[in-house]
mmCIF file of C-alpha atoms in Angstrom:
data_model
loop_
_atom_site.group_PDB
_atom_site.id
_atom_site.type_symbol
_atom_site.label_atom_id
_atom_site.label_comp_id
_atom_site.label_asym_id
_atom_site.label_seq_id
_atom_site.Cartn_x
_atom_site.Cartn_y
_atom_site.Cartn_z
ATOM 1 C CA ARG A 17 48.070 71.337 41.498
ATOM 2 C CA GLY A 18 45.206 71.987 43.909
ATOM 3 C CA THR A 19 45.101 71.194 47.624
ATOM 4 C CA ALA A 20 46.427 68.179 49.497
ATOM 5 C CA THR A 21 46.347 67.223 53.181
ATOM 6 C CA LEU A 22 48.604 64.485 54.511
ATOM 7 C CA SER A 23 48.056 62.674 57.805
ATOM 8 C CA ASN A 24 49.629 59.479 59.166
ATOM 9 C CA ALA A 25 51.506 58.837 55.917
ATOM 10 C CA THR A 26 54.807 56.987 55.694
ATOM 11 C CA VAL A 27 56.792 58.086 52.647
ATOM 12 C CA THR A 28 60.387 57.101 51.884
ATOM 13 C CA ALA A 29 62.352 58.175 48.820
ATOM 14 C CA THR A 30 65.719 56.571 48.102
ATOM 15 C CA THR A 31 68.425 57.319 45.572
ATOM 16 C CA THR A 32 71.580 55.323 44.960
ATOM 17 C CA GLY A 33 73.010 57.650 42.339
ATOM 18 C CA THR A 34 73.668 61.346 41.885
ATOM 19 C CA GLY A 35 70.146 62.515 41.092
ATOM 20 C CA ASN A 36 67.882 64.634 43.256
ATOM 21 C CA CYS A 37 65.616 62.895 45.736
ATOM 22 C CA TYR A 38 62.479 64.168 47.472
ATOM 23 C CA THR A 39 59.611 62.508 49.300
ATOM 24 C CA LEU A 40 57.350 65.460 48.404
ATOM 25 C CA LEU A 41 57.919 67.703 45.374
ATOM 26 C CA SER A 42 55.747 70.605 44.339
ATOM 27 C CA ASP A 43 56.706 72.371 41.125
ATOM 28 C CA LYS A 44 53.125 73.370 40.272
ATOM 29 C CA SER A 45 50.785 75.836 41.914
ATOM 30 C CA GLY A 46 48.990 74.471 44.946
ATOM 31 C CA LYS A 47 48.616 74.197 48.670
ATOM 32 C CA PHE A 48 49.426 71.299 50.899
ATOM 33 C CA THR A 49 49.161 70.651 54.620
ATOM 34 C CA ILE A 50 51.040 67.997 56.589
ATOM 35 C CA ASN A 51 49.503 67.063 59.914
ATOM 36 C CA SER A 52 51.409 63.888 60.785
ATOM 37 C CA GLY A 53 53.362 60.988 59.312
ATOM 38 C CA THR A 54 56.979 60.123 58.515
ATOM 39 C CA TYR A 55 58.797 61.516 55.468
ATOM 40 C CA SER A 56 62.340 60.312 54.753
ATOM 41 C CA ALA A 57 64.645 61.074 51.840
ATOM 42 C CA VAL A 58 67.591 58.664 51.792
ATOM 43 C CA ALA A 59 70.718 58.806 49.615
ATOM 44 C CA THR A 60 73.200 55.940 49.536
ATOM 45 C CA GLY A 61 75.113 57.488 46.625
ATOM 46 C CA SER A 62 76.616 60.927 46.153
ATOM 47 C CA ALA A 63 73.385 62.880 45.610
ATOM 48 C CA THR A 64 73.316 66.166 47.510
ATOM 49 C CA ASP A 65 69.807 67.510 46.828
ATOM 50 C CA VAL A 66 68.000 65.066 49.075
ATOM 51 C CA TYR A 67 65.091 66.665 50.906
ATOM 52 C CA ALA A 68 61.877 65.467 52.524
ATOM 53 C CA ILE A 69 60.009 68.451 51.040
ATOM 54 C CA TYR A 70 60.932 70.592 48.062
ATOM 55 C CA ALA A 71 59.076 73.440 46.350
ATOM 56 C CA SER A 72 59.983 75.338 43.190
ATOM 57 C CA ASN A 73 56.828 77.277 42.334
ATOM 58 C CA ALA A 74 56.147 80.726 43.732
ATOM 59 C CA THR A 75 52.479 79.951 44.321
ATOM 60 C CA VAL A 76 53.124 76.853 46.425
ATOM 61 C CA THR A 77 52.188 77.125 50.103
ATOM 62 C CA ALA A 78 53.012 74.352 52.522
ATOM 63 C CA THR A 79 51.912 74.270 56.166
ATOM 64 C CA VAL A 80 53.494 71.693 58.453
ATOM 65 C CA ASN A 81 51.545 71.076 61.663
ATOM 66 C CA GLY A 82 53.308 67.854 62.594
ATOM 67 C CA GLY A 83 55.150 64.814 61.324
ATOM 68 C CA ARG A 84 58.708 63.487 61.298
ATOM 69 C CA PHE A 85 61.118 64.573 58.589
ATOM 70 C CA SER A 86 64.614 63.529 57.553
ATOM 71 C CA GLY A 87 66.808 64.344 54.575
ATOM 72 C CA LYS A 88 70.471 63.895 53.753
ATOM 73 C CA SER A 89 71.513 67.431 54.687
ATOM 74 C CA LYS A 90 68.241 69.125 55.548
ATOM 75 C CA GLU A 91 64.580 68.305 55.621
ATOM 76 C CA MET A 92 63.160 70.947 53.315
ATOM 77 C CA SER A 93 64.298 73.266 50.583
ATOM 78 C CA LYS A 94 62.725 75.628 48.098
ATOM 79 C CA THR A 95 63.681 77.789 45.187
ATOM 80 C CA ALA A 96 60.242 79.451 45.395
ATOM 81 C CA GLY A 97 57.048 79.157 47.409
ATOM 82 C CA THR A 98 56.226 79.488 51.090
ATOM 83 C CA PHE A 99 56.761 77.065 53.962
ATOM 84 C CA THR A 100 55.051 77.667 57.307
ATOM 85 C CA LEU A 101 56.194 75.439 60.150
ATOM 86 C CA LYS A 102 53.883 74.946 63.146
ATOM 87 C CA GLY A 103 55.155 71.603 64.337
ATOM 88 C CA GLY A 104 57.143 68.519 63.419
ATOM 89 C CA TYR A 105 60.355 66.716 64.338
ATOM 90 C CA TYR A 106 63.530 67.102 62.274
ATOM 91 C CA VAL A 107 67.006 65.642 62.028
ATOM 92 C CA HIS A 108 68.670 68.888 60.916
ATOM 93 C CA ASN A 109 68.163 72.520 61.898
ATOM 94 C CA THR A 110 69.021 74.054 58.514
ATOM 95 C CA ASP A 111 66.494 76.684 57.371
ATOM 96 C CA LEU A 112 63.895 75.695 59.970
ATOM 97 C CA ALA A 113 63.879 78.919 62.014
ATOM 98 C CA ALA A 114 63.498 81.085 58.897
ATOM 99 C CA ASN A 115 60.269 79.273 58.029
ATOM 100 C CA CYS A 116 58.647 79.051 61.457
ATOM 101 C CA ALA A 117 55.256 80.679 61.984
ATOM 102 C CA ALA A 118 55.011 83.554 64.447
ATOM 103 C CA ASN A 119 55.632 82.415 68.027
ATOM 104 C CA TYR A 120 57.025 79.067 66.839
ATOM 105 C CA HIS A 121 60.634 78.160 67.511
ATOM 106 C CA VAL A 122 63.149 75.402 66.826
ATOM 107 C CA LEU A 123 63.771 73.554 70.088
ATOM 108 C CA PRO A 124 66.554 71.011 70.640
ATOM 109 C CA LEU A 125 65.495 67.530 71.753
ATOM 110 C CA THR A 126 67.200 64.925 73.915
ATOM 111 C CA GLY A 127 66.596 61.214 73.629
ATOM 112 C CA GLU A 128 64.703 61.548 70.350
ATOM 113 C CA ASP A 129 67.311 60.045 68.009
ATOM 114 C CA PRO A 130 67.335 60.403 65.060
ATOM 115 C CA TYR A 131 65.058 63.454 65.436
ATOM 116 C CA LEU A 132 67.096 66.192 67.104
ATOM 117 C CA TYR A 133 64.828 69.213 66.779
ATOM 118 C CA GLU A 134 61.185 70.054 67.325
ATOM 119 C CA VAL A 135 59.234 73.001 65.985
ATOM 120 C CA ALA A 136 56.720 74.071 68.604
ATOM 121 C CA GLU A 137 54.859 77.088 69.903
ATOM 122 C CA ALA A 138 57.259 78.735 72.319
ATOM 123 C CA TYR A 139 57.888 82.086 73.924
ATOM 124 C CA THR A 140 60.920 84.087 75.001
ATOM 125 C CA VAL A 141 61.537 84.981 78.626
ATOM 126 C CA THR A 142 63.868 87.983 78.742
ATOM 127 C CA PHE A 143 65.687 89.053 81.901
ATOM 128 C CA ASN A 144 66.274 92.771 82.481
ATOM 129 C CA ALA A 145 68.911 93.537 85.138
ATOM 130 C CA ASN A 146 67.073 96.824 85.806
ATOM 131 C CA GLY A 147 70.085 99.063 86.136
ATOM 132 C CA HIS A 148 72.477 96.864 88.125
ATOM 133 C CA GLY A 149 74.394 93.663 87.553
ATOM 134 C CA THR A 150 74.411 91.739 84.271
ATOM 135 C CA SER A 151 71.253 90.464 82.576
ATOM 136 C CA PRO A 152 71.118 86.660 82.237
ATOM 137 C CA ASP A 153 70.596 85.115 78.814
ATOM 138 C CA ALA A 154 67.027 84.952 77.526
ATOM 139 C CA GLN A 155 65.263 81.577 77.565
ATOM 140 C CA VAL A 156 62.982 80.142 74.876
ATOM 141 C CA ILE A 157 60.293 78.110 76.623
ATOM 142 C CA LYS A 158 57.804 75.743 75.001
ATOM 143 C CA LYS A 159 54.233 76.921 75.592
ATOM 144 C CA ASP A 160 53.009 76.030 79.098
ATOM 145 C CA GLY A 161 56.538 75.130 80.188
ATOM 146 C CA THR A 162 58.384 76.934 82.970
ATOM 147 C CA ALA A 163 61.491 79.096 82.864
ATOM 148 C CA THR A 164 64.591 78.227 84.880
ATOM 149 C CA GLU A 165 65.445 80.708 87.601
ATOM 150 C CA PRO A 166 68.885 82.234 86.901
ATOM 151 C CA SER A 167 71.556 82.473 89.549
ATOM 152 C CA ALA A 168 71.118 85.477 91.842
ATOM 153 C CA LEU A 169 72.583 88.707 90.487
ATOM 154 C CA SER A 170 75.043 90.825 92.431
ATOM 155 C CA GLU A 171 76.071 94.462 92.479
ATOM 156 C CA THR A 172 78.352 96.348 94.861
ATOM 157 C CA GLY A 173 76.258 98.241 97.407
ATOM 158 C CA TYR A 174 72.939 96.587 96.529
ATOM 159 C CA LEU A 175 70.860 93.566 97.503
ATOM 160 C CA PHE A 176 69.208 91.516 94.769
ATOM 161 C CA GLY A 177 65.544 90.817 95.530
ATOM 162 C CA GLY A 178 64.333 88.441 92.830
ATOM 163 C CA TRP A 179 62.431 88.841 89.555
ATOM 164 C CA TYR A 180 59.311 90.895 88.900
ATOM 165 C CA THR A 181 56.939 91.438 85.993
ATOM 166 C CA GLU A 182 57.425 95.209 85.811
ATOM 167 C CA ALA A 183 60.340 97.605 86.196
ATOM 168 C CA GLY A 184 58.794 99.044 89.378
ATOM 169 C CA CYS A 185 58.952 95.566 90.936
ATOM 170 C CA THR A 186 55.406 95.272 92.289
ATOM 171 C CA ASN A 187 54.472 91.733 91.243
ATOM 172 C CA ALA A 188 56.974 88.954 91.890
ATOM 173 C CA TRP A 189 57.344 86.226 89.256
ATOM 174 C CA SER A 190 57.047 82.602 90.350
ATOM 175 C CA PHE A 191 59.211 80.238 88.332
ATOM 176 C CA ALA A 192 56.452 77.647 88.690
ATOM 177 C CA THR A 193 54.280 79.840 86.423
ATOM 178 C CA ALA A 194 53.505 78.449 82.950
ATOM 179 C CA VAL A 195 54.887 80.609 80.143
ATOM 180 C CA THR A 196 52.141 81.462 77.638
ATOM 181 C CA ALA A 197 53.463 84.692 76.085
ATOM 182 C CA ASN A 198 56.698 86.570 75.514
ATOM 183 C CA THR A 199 57.678 87.818 78.955
ATOM 184 C CA THR A 200 60.193 90.315 80.324
ATOM 185 C CA LEU A 201 61.253 89.956 83.956
ATOM 186 C CA TYR A 202 62.937 92.733 85.911
ATOM 187 C CA ALA A 203 65.469 92.416 88.721
ATOM 188 C CA LYS A 204 64.598 94.045 92.025
ATOM 189 C CA TRP A 205 67.345 95.907 93.880
ATOM 190 C CA THR A 206 67.511 97.447 97.332
ATOM 191 C CA GLU A 207 70.293 99.874 98.170
ATOM 192 C CA ALA A 208 72.316 98.576 101.113
ATOM 193 C CA VAL A 209 72.771 100.657 104.268
ATOM 194 C CA ALA A 210 75.717 98.637 105.550
ATOM 195 C CA SER A 211 78.190 95.955 104.632
ATOM 196 C CA VAL A 212 80.040 93.395 106.725
ATOM 197 C CA THR A 213 83.467 92.252 105.580
ATOM 198 C CA VAL A 214 84.969 89.086 107.026
ATOM 199 C CA GLY A 215 88.268 88.186 105.448
ATOM 200 C CA SER A 216 87.900 88.739 101.708
ATOM 201 C CA ALA A 217 84.095 88.317 101.667
ATOM 202 C CA THR A 218 81.733 91.300 101.816
ATOM 203 C CA THR A 219 77.991 90.939 102.407
ATOM 204 C CA TYR A 220 75.465 93.761 102.025
ATOM 205 C CA TYR A 221 72.481 94.452 104.268
ATOM 206 C CA ALA A 222 69.336 96.538 103.971
ATOM 207 C CA THR A 223 69.126 97.211 107.726
ATOM 208 C CA LEU A 224 71.707 97.846 110.442
ATOM 209 C CA PRO A 225 70.295 95.228 112.869
ATOM 210 C CA GLU A 226 70.870 92.564 110.212
ATOM 211 C CA ALA A 227 74.445 93.724 109.722
ATOM 212 C CA PHE A 228 75.233 93.728 113.469
ATOM 213 C CA THR A 229 73.646 90.295 113.949
ATOM 214 C CA PHE A 230 75.685 88.808 111.107
ATOM 215 C CA ALA A 231 78.895 90.420 112.321
ATOM 216 C CA SER A 232 78.299 89.094 115.851
ATOM 217 C CA GLY A 233 78.409 85.540 114.563
ATOM 218 C CA ALA A 234 81.519 85.969 112.421
ATOM 219 C CA SER A 235 84.288 83.425 112.880
ATOM 220 C CA SER A 236 87.006 86.064 112.426
ATOM 221 C CA ALA A 237 87.298 89.808 112.949
ATOM 222 C CA PRO A 238 84.530 91.614 111.023
ATOM 223 C CA THR A 239 84.340 95.158 109.712
ATOM 224 C CA ILE A 240 80.935 96.850 109.667
ATOM 225 C CA THR A 241 80.854 99.694 107.136
ATOM 226 C CA ILE A 242 77.984 102.203 107.053
ATOM 227 C CA LEU A 243 77.050 102.993 103.430
ATOM 228 C CA ASN A 244 74.248 105.537 103.915
ATOM 229 C CA ASP A 245 72.928 107.883 106.586
ATOM 230 C CA VAL A 246 70.564 106.005 108.925
ATOM 231 C CA SER A 247 67.977 107.539 111.241
ATOM 232 C CA GLY A 248 65.067 106.361 113.344
ATOM 233 C CA ILE A 249 66.978 103.713 115.290
ATOM 234 C CA THR A 250 64.793 102.794 118.322
ATOM 235 C CA SER A 251 66.806 100.004 119.924
ATOM 236 C CA ALA A 252 70.520 99.544 120.478
ATOM 237 C CA LEU A 253 72.657 98.144 117.704
ATOM 238 C CA ILE A 254 74.606 95.484 119.569
ATOM 239 C CA TYR A 255 77.776 93.740 118.506
ATOM 240 C CA SER A 256 78.009 90.690 120.767
ATOM 241 C CA GLY A 257 80.730 88.749 118.997
ATOM 242 C CA THR A 258 84.004 87.610 120.551
ATOM 243 C CA LYS A 259 86.220 88.753 117.678
ATOM 244 C CA ASN A 260 87.656 92.212 117.298
ATOM 245 C CA CYS A 261 85.198 94.304 115.306
ATOM 246 C CA THR A 262 85.789 97.516 113.358
ATOM 247 C CA LEU A 263 82.868 99.913 112.867
ATOM 248 C CA ASP A 264 83.504 102.300 109.972
ATOM 249 C CA LEU A 265 80.964 105.143 109.785
ATOM 250 C CA ASN A 266 82.428 105.957 106.372
ATOM 251 C CA GLY A 267 81.398 109.623 106.634
ATOM 252 C CA HIS A 268 77.764 108.814 107.430
ATOM 253 C CA THR A 269 75.595 109.383 110.492
ATOM 254 C CA VAL A 270 73.558 106.925 112.527
ATOM 255 C CA ALA A 271 70.778 108.564 114.577
ATOM 256 C CA GLY A 272 67.858 107.432 116.700
ATOM 257 C CA ASP A 273 66.117 107.499 120.095
ATOM 258 C CA ALA A 274 67.746 104.473 121.705
ATOM 259 C CA THR A 275 69.444 105.046 125.077
ATOM 260 C CA HIS A 276 72.540 103.284 123.796
ATOM 261 C CA LEU A 277 72.614 103.697 120.035
ATOM 262 C CA ILE A 278 75.579 101.407 119.371
ATOM 263 C CA GLN A 279 76.859 98.879 121.876
ATOM 264 C CA MET A 280 80.029 96.887 121.315
ATOM 265 C CA ALA A 281 80.988 93.789 123.299
ATOM 266 C CA PRO A 282 83.679 94.364 125.971
ATOM 267 C CA THR A 283 86.521 93.171 123.790
ATOM 268 C CA THR A 284 89.029 95.112 121.732
ATOM 269 C CA ASN A 285 86.859 96.992 119.238
ATOM 270 C CA THR A 286 87.272 100.196 117.269
#
């Protein structure tokens, strides 16, 4: 009964038979807080109810801010009461997530044998494809950690332009930024005006000069396909490559004030 706070304790409970085994048992009303220490429930026999912490009274509240916990099959169990996890290292992941405090998550560890999981303050970074492509999986990032930049998205007829903090894509997100809150990132897309196909590979471009420059350096015959009407061209669009090039207007118009709007190298071009 009452209130108990545990810090820097080392508690080991061992059973060699079939009976239950707990390092901490609360079957009376009360409140306890664990800040640090090591709590191990060990069974060398056939006992199955072997937990580091166990509660069986509805008025029990237990807050875990830290510590290391191990049990035969899981670290904590209850038939009544409330567990609130805000820290700690655990061997098993059973029932941990259901008892985490708000904004706390179960995170896998590496190189921490035998403790395989940590409960820590963490936030979710969600990726919104913003109407094109496929959204990458969300990432759960420990507070002040950084998210991993997903592979670039792709969509036919569009150019992917990175990740932004709003759907209108005004503020770009830096993946060196510390994550301190749940965050949604939005993909930026620019509709392509042309594509260049070389062999089986097609690349999209936001401007015609970029498309003509890329096609001019192609190692085999390129096809430049216009995807949208383009106006305001002020200098010649020049294909200077040595391979046969096909220019497909694709039903669109290209207009401007240049003396020579489109100039193809003096090879066999269409």
